[in-house]
Short mmCIF file of C-alpha atoms and ligand atoms in Angstrom, two decimals:
data_model
loop_
_atom_site.label_atom_id
_atom_site.label_comp_id
_atom_site.label_asym_id
_atom_site.label_seq_id
_atom_site.Cartn_x
_atom_site.Cartn_y
_atom_site.Cartn_z
CA UNK A 1 -7.60 -44.32 -15.11
CA UNK A 2 -8.50 -40.73 -14.33
CA UNK A 3 -5.62 -38.32 -14.65
CA UNK A 4 -4.58 -36.78 -11.34
CA UNK A 5 -4.71 -33.01 -11.21
CA UNK A 6 -2.08 -31.20 -9.17
CA UNK A 7 -3.63 -29.80 -6.02
CA UNK A 8 -4.95 -26.24 -5.96
CA UNK A 9 -2.80 -24.14 -3.67
CA UNK A 10 -3.82 -20.94 -1.97
CA UNK A 11 -2.85 -18.62 0.83
CA UNK A 12 -2.04 -15.21 2.19
CA UNK A 13 1.17 -13.30 1.51
CA UNK A 14 2.18 -10.24 3.53
CA UNK A 15 4.27 -7.52 1.88
CA UNK A 16 6.26 -5.70 4.57
CA UNK A 17 9.27 -3.43 4.84
CA UNK A 18 10.43 0.13 5.42
CA UNK A 19 8.47 3.03 3.95
CA UNK A 20 9.11 3.87 0.29
CA UNK A 21 10.81 0.60 -0.69
CA UNK A 22 8.14 -0.16 -3.32
CA UNK A 23 5.66 -2.46 -1.55
CA UNK A 24 2.55 -0.92 -3.12
CA UNK A 25 4.20 -0.77 -6.54
CA UNK A 26 4.93 -4.49 -6.15
CA UNK A 27 1.34 -5.25 -5.16
CA UNK A 28 -0.07 -3.36 -8.14
CA UNK A 29 2.28 -5.08 -10.59
CA UNK A 30 1.50 -8.51 -9.20
CA UNK A 31 -2.23 -7.92 -9.39
CA UNK A 32 -2.01 -6.17 -12.76
CA UNK A 33 -4.20 -3.29 -11.63
CA UNK A 34 -3.79 -0.32 -9.36
CA UNK A 35 -5.30 -1.31 -6.04
CA UNK A 36 -2.89 0.62 -3.81
CA UNK A 37 -1.78 4.22 -4.15
CA UNK A 38 1.93 4.94 -4.58
CA UNK A 39 4.24 7.91 -4.13
CA UNK A 40 7.85 8.87 -3.74
CA UNK A 41 7.16 10.07 -0.17
CA UNK A 42 7.48 7.71 2.76
CA UNK A 43 4.43 6.51 4.72
CA UNK A 44 1.97 6.58 1.85
CA UNK A 45 0.11 3.38 2.69
CA UNK A 46 -1.84 3.53 5.95
CA UNK A 47 -3.99 0.38 5.89
CA UNK A 48 -3.69 -3.24 4.91
CA UNK A 49 -4.54 -3.49 1.22
CA UNK A 50 -5.45 -6.80 -0.31
CA UNK A 51 -4.80 -7.82 -3.90
CA UNK A 52 -5.72 -11.22 -5.33
CA UNK A 53 -3.93 -13.18 -8.05
CA UNK A 54 -5.66 -16.30 -9.35
CA UNK A 55 -4.13 -18.80 -11.75
CA UNK A 56 -5.15 -22.29 -12.89
CA UNK A 57 -3.07 -23.85 -10.15
CA UNK A 58 -3.68 -21.54 -7.22
CA UNK A 59 -4.59 -18.26 -5.60
CA UNK A 60 -2.36 -15.78 -3.80
CA UNK A 61 -3.88 -13.10 -1.61
CA UNK A 62 -1.30 -10.37 -1.16
CA UNK A 63 -1.54 -7.97 1.77
CA UNK A 64 0.28 -4.68 1.27
CA UNK A 65 1.05 -2.92 4.55
CA UNK A 66 2.20 0.48 5.84
CA UNK A 67 5.96 0.97 5.97
CA UNK A 68 7.46 0.07 9.35
CA UNK A 69 9.07 3.16 10.88
CA UNK A 70 9.63 4.95 14.20
CA UNK A 71 6.22 6.53 14.81
CA UNK A 72 5.94 10.16 15.85
CA UNK A 73 2.22 10.19 16.54
CA UNK A 74 -0.73 7.88 17.19
CA UNK A 75 -1.47 7.48 13.49
CA UNK A 76 2.08 6.21 12.93
CA UNK A 77 1.74 3.80 15.84
CA UNK A 78 -1.49 2.43 14.38
CA UNK A 79 0.17 2.07 10.97
CA UNK A 80 3.13 0.13 12.32
CA UNK A 81 0.82 -2.08 14.38
CA UNK A 82 -1.24 -2.73 11.22
CA UNK A 83 1.90 -3.86 9.40
CA UNK A 84 3.09 -6.10 12.22
CA UNK A 85 -0.37 -7.64 12.60
CA UNK A 86 -0.23 -8.84 8.98
CA UNK A 87 2.85 -10.93 9.80
CA UNK A 88 0.81 -13.09 12.11
CA UNK A 89 -2.00 -13.81 9.66
CA UNK A 90 -0.23 -15.13 6.60
CA UNK A 91 1.43 -18.17 5.01
CA UNK A 92 4.40 -16.32 3.50
CA UNK A 93 6.04 -12.97 4.25
CA UNK A 94 7.74 -10.88 1.55
CA UNK A 95 10.28 -8.63 3.21
CA UNK A 96 10.83 -5.88 0.64
CA UNK A 97 14.06 -3.88 0.75
CA UNK A 98 15.35 -1.13 -1.53
CA UNK A 99 18.61 -2.35 -3.05
CA UNK A 100 19.70 1.24 -3.79
CA UNK A 101 19.37 2.33 -0.16
CA UNK A 102 22.28 2.45 2.23
CA UNK A 103 20.09 2.39 5.32
CA UNK A 104 20.41 -1.31 5.94
CA UNK A 105 20.44 -0.64 9.68
CA UNK A 106 16.74 0.21 9.66
CA UNK A 107 16.05 -3.08 7.91
CA UNK A 108 18.12 -4.85 10.53
CA UNK A 109 15.89 -3.41 13.25
CA UNK A 110 12.70 -4.56 11.53
CA UNK A 111 14.11 -8.03 10.92
CA UNK A 112 15.03 -8.19 14.58
CA UNK A 113 11.33 -7.75 15.40
CA UNK A 114 10.53 -10.66 13.09
CA UNK A 115 12.97 -13.10 14.63
CA UNK A 116 10.36 -15.30 16.31
CA UNK A 117 8.28 -15.79 13.16
CA UNK A 118 7.87 -19.38 12.04
CA UNK A 119 6.39 -18.33 8.67
CA UNK A 120 8.79 -18.46 5.69
CA UNK A 121 10.17 -15.01 4.91
CA UNK A 122 11.36 -14.18 1.37
CA UNK A 123 13.82 -11.38 0.79
CA UNK A 124 12.56 -9.27 -2.12
CA UNK A 125 15.34 -6.88 -3.11
CA UNK A 126 13.56 -4.24 -5.13
CA UNK A 127 14.64 -1.51 -7.57
CA UNK A 128 17.35 -3.54 -9.31
CA UNK A 129 16.69 -1.39 -12.38
CA UNK A 130 18.33 1.46 -10.49
CA UNK A 131 21.35 -0.44 -9.17
CA UNK A 132 24.61 -1.46 -10.85
CA UNK A 133 24.48 -5.16 -11.72
CA UNK A 134 27.82 -5.82 -10.05
CA UNK A 135 26.54 -4.75 -6.64
CA UNK A 136 23.46 -6.98 -6.47
CA UNK A 137 25.21 -10.10 -5.24
CA UNK A 138 27.01 -8.40 -2.36
CA UNK A 139 23.75 -6.75 -1.27
CA UNK A 140 22.04 -10.13 -1.16
CA UNK A 141 24.87 -11.47 0.96
CA UNK A 142 24.63 -8.52 3.34
CA UNK A 143 20.93 -9.15 3.87
CA UNK A 144 21.35 -12.88 4.25
CA UNK A 145 23.61 -12.27 7.22
CA UNK A 146 20.69 -10.47 8.94
CA UNK A 147 17.96 -13.09 8.73
CA UNK A 148 17.43 -16.75 7.72
CA UNK A 149 15.42 -15.91 4.60
CA UNK A 150 13.74 -18.88 2.92
CA UNK A 151 14.37 -17.37 -0.53
CA UNK A 152 15.89 -14.25 -2.02
CA UNK A 153 14.62 -12.70 -5.24
CA UNK A 154 16.01 -9.49 -6.72
CA UNK A 155 13.22 -7.72 -8.62
CA UNK A 156 12.12 -4.49 -10.20
CA UNK A 157 8.54 -3.89 -9.15
CA UNK A 158 8.36 -0.87 -11.39
CA UNK A 159 9.36 -2.74 -14.54
CA UNK A 160 7.89 -6.09 -13.53
CA UNK A 161 11.28 -7.82 -13.74
CA UNK A 162 11.54 -11.25 -12.05
CA UNK A 163 8.00 -11.16 -10.68
CA UNK A 164 7.19 -14.47 -12.37
CA UNK A 165 10.09 -16.03 -10.45
CA UNK A 166 8.71 -14.52 -7.25
CA UNK A 167 5.19 -15.88 -7.77
CA UNK A 168 6.54 -19.31 -8.69
CA UNK A 169 8.48 -19.44 -5.42
CA UNK A 170 5.44 -18.32 -3.46
CA UNK A 171 3.18 -20.94 -5.05
CA UNK A 172 5.74 -23.55 -4.18
CA UNK A 173 5.38 -22.97 -0.43
CA UNK A 174 1.63 -22.29 -0.25
CA UNK A 175 -0.50 -25.06 1.21
CA UNK A 176 -3.29 -26.84 -0.59
CA UNK A 177 -6.36 -24.74 -0.13
CA UNK A 178 -9.61 -23.35 -1.46
CA UNK A 179 -10.27 -20.54 -3.90
CA UNK A 180 -11.04 -17.81 -1.38
CA UNK A 181 -12.11 -15.23 -3.98
CA UNK A 182 -13.87 -15.62 -7.32
CA UNK A 183 -11.67 -15.73 -10.44
CA UNK A 184 -11.74 -12.13 -11.58
CA UNK A 185 -11.75 -10.39 -8.23
CA UNK A 186 -8.55 -8.39 -7.68
CA UNK A 187 -9.40 -6.74 -4.37
CA UNK A 188 -12.17 -6.80 -1.81
CA UNK A 189 -12.05 -3.16 -0.82
CA UNK A 190 -15.16 -1.19 -1.66
CA UNK A 191 -15.05 1.49 -4.36
CA UNK A 192 -15.38 4.13 -1.67
CA UNK A 193 -11.97 3.16 -0.28
CA UNK A 194 -10.30 3.41 -3.69
CA UNK A 195 -11.86 6.83 -4.21
CA UNK A 196 -10.63 8.16 -0.85
CA UNK A 197 -7.17 6.78 -1.46
CA UNK A 198 -6.95 8.16 -4.99
CA UNK A 199 -7.82 11.65 -3.77
CA UNK A 200 -5.16 11.33 -1.06
CA UNK A 201 -2.61 10.17 -3.65
CA UNK A 202 -3.18 13.29 -5.74
CA UNK A 203 -2.78 15.49 -2.64
CA UNK A 204 0.49 13.71 -1.84
CA UNK A 205 1.73 14.27 -5.40
CA UNK A 206 0.80 17.94 -5.51
CA UNK A 207 1.87 19.12 -2.05
CA UNK A 208 5.05 19.13 0.01
CA UNK A 209 6.55 18.88 3.46
CA UNK A 210 4.03 18.05 6.19
CA UNK A 211 0.88 18.34 4.09
CA UNK A 212 0.95 14.87 2.48
CA UNK A 213 1.20 13.33 5.94
CA UNK A 214 -1.38 15.52 7.62
CA UNK A 215 -4.18 14.74 5.18
CA UNK A 216 -7.02 12.25 5.53
CA UNK A 217 -9.83 11.83 3.02
CA UNK A 218 -13.34 10.83 4.02
CA UNK A 219 -16.11 10.08 1.55
CA UNK A 220 -19.32 11.68 2.72
CA UNK A 221 -21.70 10.82 -0.08
CA UNK A 222 -21.72 8.57 -3.11
CA UNK A 223 -24.64 7.88 -5.40
CA UNK A 224 -25.28 6.71 -8.91
CA UNK A 225 -27.09 9.51 -10.75
CA UNK A 226 -29.12 9.26 -13.96
CA UNK A 227 -27.15 8.85 -17.22
CA UNK A 228 -24.50 6.78 -15.44
CA UNK A 229 -22.71 9.49 -13.50
CA UNK A 230 -21.29 8.59 -10.11
CA UNK A 231 -21.73 11.54 -7.75
CA UNK A 232 -19.15 11.69 -4.99
CA UNK A 233 -18.67 14.18 -2.21
CA UNK A 234 -15.52 13.91 -0.11
CA UNK A 235 -13.80 15.90 2.60
CA UNK A 236 -10.05 16.38 2.78
CA UNK A 237 -9.13 16.80 6.43
CA UNK A 238 -5.98 18.58 7.41
CA UNK A 239 -4.49 19.72 10.70
CA UNK A 240 -4.07 23.49 10.42
CA UNK A 241 -5.73 26.53 8.87
CA UNK A 242 -2.53 27.33 6.97
CA UNK A 243 -2.61 23.84 5.41
CA UNK A 244 -6.24 24.29 4.49
CA UNK A 245 -5.29 27.48 2.64
CA UNK A 246 -2.59 25.70 0.66
CA UNK A 247 -4.90 22.81 -0.17
CA UNK A 248 -7.55 25.12 -1.53
CA UNK A 249 -4.98 27.27 -3.35
CA UNK A 250 -5.36 30.59 -5.11
CA UNK A 251 -8.99 30.87 -6.16
CA UNK A 252 -9.38 27.17 -5.49
CA UNK A 253 -6.72 26.18 -8.02
CA UNK A 254 -5.09 23.45 -5.93
CA UNK A 255 -8.34 21.78 -4.97
CA UNK A 256 -9.44 21.89 -8.59
CA UNK A 257 -6.22 20.19 -9.71
CA UNK A 258 -6.57 17.45 -7.06
CA UNK A 259 -10.14 16.86 -8.18
CA UNK A 260 -9.27 16.77 -11.89
CA UNK A 261 -6.42 14.28 -11.48
CA UNK A 262 -8.37 12.02 -9.12
CA UNK A 263 -11.46 12.07 -11.30
CA UNK A 264 -9.55 11.29 -14.50
CA UNK A 265 -7.85 8.25 -13.00
CA UNK A 266 -10.94 7.00 -11.17
CA UNK A 267 -13.09 7.27 -14.28
CA UNK A 268 -10.55 5.11 -16.10
CA UNK A 269 -10.32 2.56 -13.30
CA UNK A 270 -14.02 2.34 -12.51
CA UNK A 271 -15.30 2.81 -16.04
CA UNK A 272 -17.82 5.30 -14.79
CA UNK A 273 -18.37 9.02 -15.39
CA UNK A 274 -17.87 10.86 -12.16
CA UNK A 275 -18.84 14.12 -10.57
CA UNK A 276 -16.43 14.81 -7.73
CA UNK A 277 -17.07 17.48 -5.16
CA UNK A 278 -14.25 18.17 -2.69
CA UNK A 279 -14.22 20.12 0.56
CA UNK A 280 -11.33 20.92 2.87
CA UNK A 281 -11.80 20.95 6.65
CA UNK A 282 -9.46 21.36 9.59
CA UNK A 283 -9.35 18.82 12.39
CA UNK A 284 -6.63 20.00 14.73
CA UNK A 285 -3.97 17.40 15.54
CA UNK A 286 -6.20 14.55 14.29
CA UNK A 287 -3.20 12.24 13.98
CA UNK A 288 -3.02 12.14 17.76
CA UNK A 289 -6.74 11.92 18.44
CA UNK A 290 -7.84 8.33 19.04
CA UNK A 291 -11.54 8.96 18.56
CA UNK A 292 -10.97 10.68 15.21
CA UNK A 293 -8.50 7.99 14.16
CA UNK A 294 -11.11 5.32 14.88
CA UNK A 295 -13.66 7.25 12.86
CA UNK A 296 -11.19 7.43 9.99
CA UNK A 297 -10.87 3.63 10.07
CA UNK A 298 -7.67 3.07 12.06
CA UNK A 299 -8.42 0.16 14.32
CA UNK A 300 -4.98 -0.89 15.47
CA UNK A 301 -4.70 1.57 18.36
CA UNK A 302 -3.15 0.02 21.42
N1 GTP B 401 13.55 2.63 -9.70
C1 GTP B 401 12.55 1.99 -9.11
N2 GTP B 401 11.70 2.66 -8.33
C2 GTP B 401 10.69 1.98 -7.74
C3 GTP B 401 10.51 0.58 -7.92
N3 GTP B 401 9.45 0.21 -7.19
C4 GTP B 401 8.96 1.32 -6.60
N4 GTP B 401 9.69 2.39 -6.93
C5 GTP B 401 9.48 3.79 -6.51
O1 GTP B 401 9.62 3.88 -5.10
C6 GTP B 401 8.73 4.87 -4.57
C7 GTP B 401 7.89 4.27 -3.46
O2 GTP B 401 6.98 3.33 -4.00
P1 GTP B 401 5.73 2.78 -3.17
O3 GTP B 401 5.26 1.58 -3.89
O4 GTP B 401 4.76 3.86 -2.88
O5 GTP B 401 6.50 2.36 -1.81
P2 GTP B 401 5.88 1.73 -0.46
O6 GTP B 401 6.89 0.76 0.04
O7 GTP B 401 4.52 1.19 -0.71
O8 GTP B 401 5.83 2.99 0.50
P3 GTP B 401 4.93 3.23 1.83
O9 GTP B 401 3.51 2.99 1.47
O10 GTP B 401 5.20 4.65 2.17
O11 GTP B 401 5.45 2.29 2.86
C8 GTP B 401 7.90 5.36 -5.75
O12 GTP B 401 8.46 6.57 -6.21
C9 GTP B 401 8.06 4.26 -6.78
O13 GTP B 401 7.93 4.70 -8.11
C10 GTP B 401 11.44 -0.11 -8.77
O14 GTP B 401 11.38 -1.31 -9.00
N5 GTP B 401 12.45 0.66 -9.31
MG1 MG B 402 2.72 1.70 0.10
#
């Protein structure tokens, strides 16, 4: 008699929560490669970012989302809408919270918006590496009083702690389904997207105050040149002349640093030599300009 194989399970898993709780760090750890940029500033992620994990028994397609916050401009509104839209398209929701944060009230407000969901929601309490062990249990209890979570898993996305438990629990609730993506595919975003995001990450790391938030990166040209060099030209848009000055820096020092850091990491990730040419341009108040936002790829504008 032929041996019965367990069914192949597959499905979509949204990663949602407040800004800066570690959603993109979690995605990257799960996938085992950097597909989403990360920073210690809130509102880093602006789009849905997919990462695929395939095992012998199933496939999980994770969707990282922008942090849910009170928007102050049209870009923020589009980001929040992008995050909420992911909730409606998935089989499981991971609600990520920062166990070290005392702002549980903001989580309460987000969970309130999720109260009509019929999809199972897992509580993923992140950053346990930075919290006293004795406090973890009471935090879990606090959160459980806010929402009927299907599971709760304390993790450290940064260190990779407990992520195997998390994926086991996810696989358990996923339906039988097809292999949506081929075995070794970790994301379906084009290289151009990764390049734009990586440049933006370096700007976020090297600048302060409003600049990280006021920057958008648009790839203008990309071509494979002889001897294996990838030639890339990109524009960093910002909102004011003063910001443009800071981004270029004294004798171009800041722009050079952004370019060096982005190129080094991209060359490692893409396994390709790269020639990166960066320009800075001003687009006044672009975060409130619907036509510019659409051009920059933000579709969720109500
Ligand atoms: N100590 C600790 N820090 C973490 C952990 N996970 C993420 N972080 C840090 O938290 C900060 C935010 O991480 P991100 O992954 O960018 O957070 P995010 O939720 O994607 O943020 P947005 O995209 O702005 O919504 C970074 O400084 C991370 O290094 C963790 O497990 N432990
Ligand atoms: Mg993020």
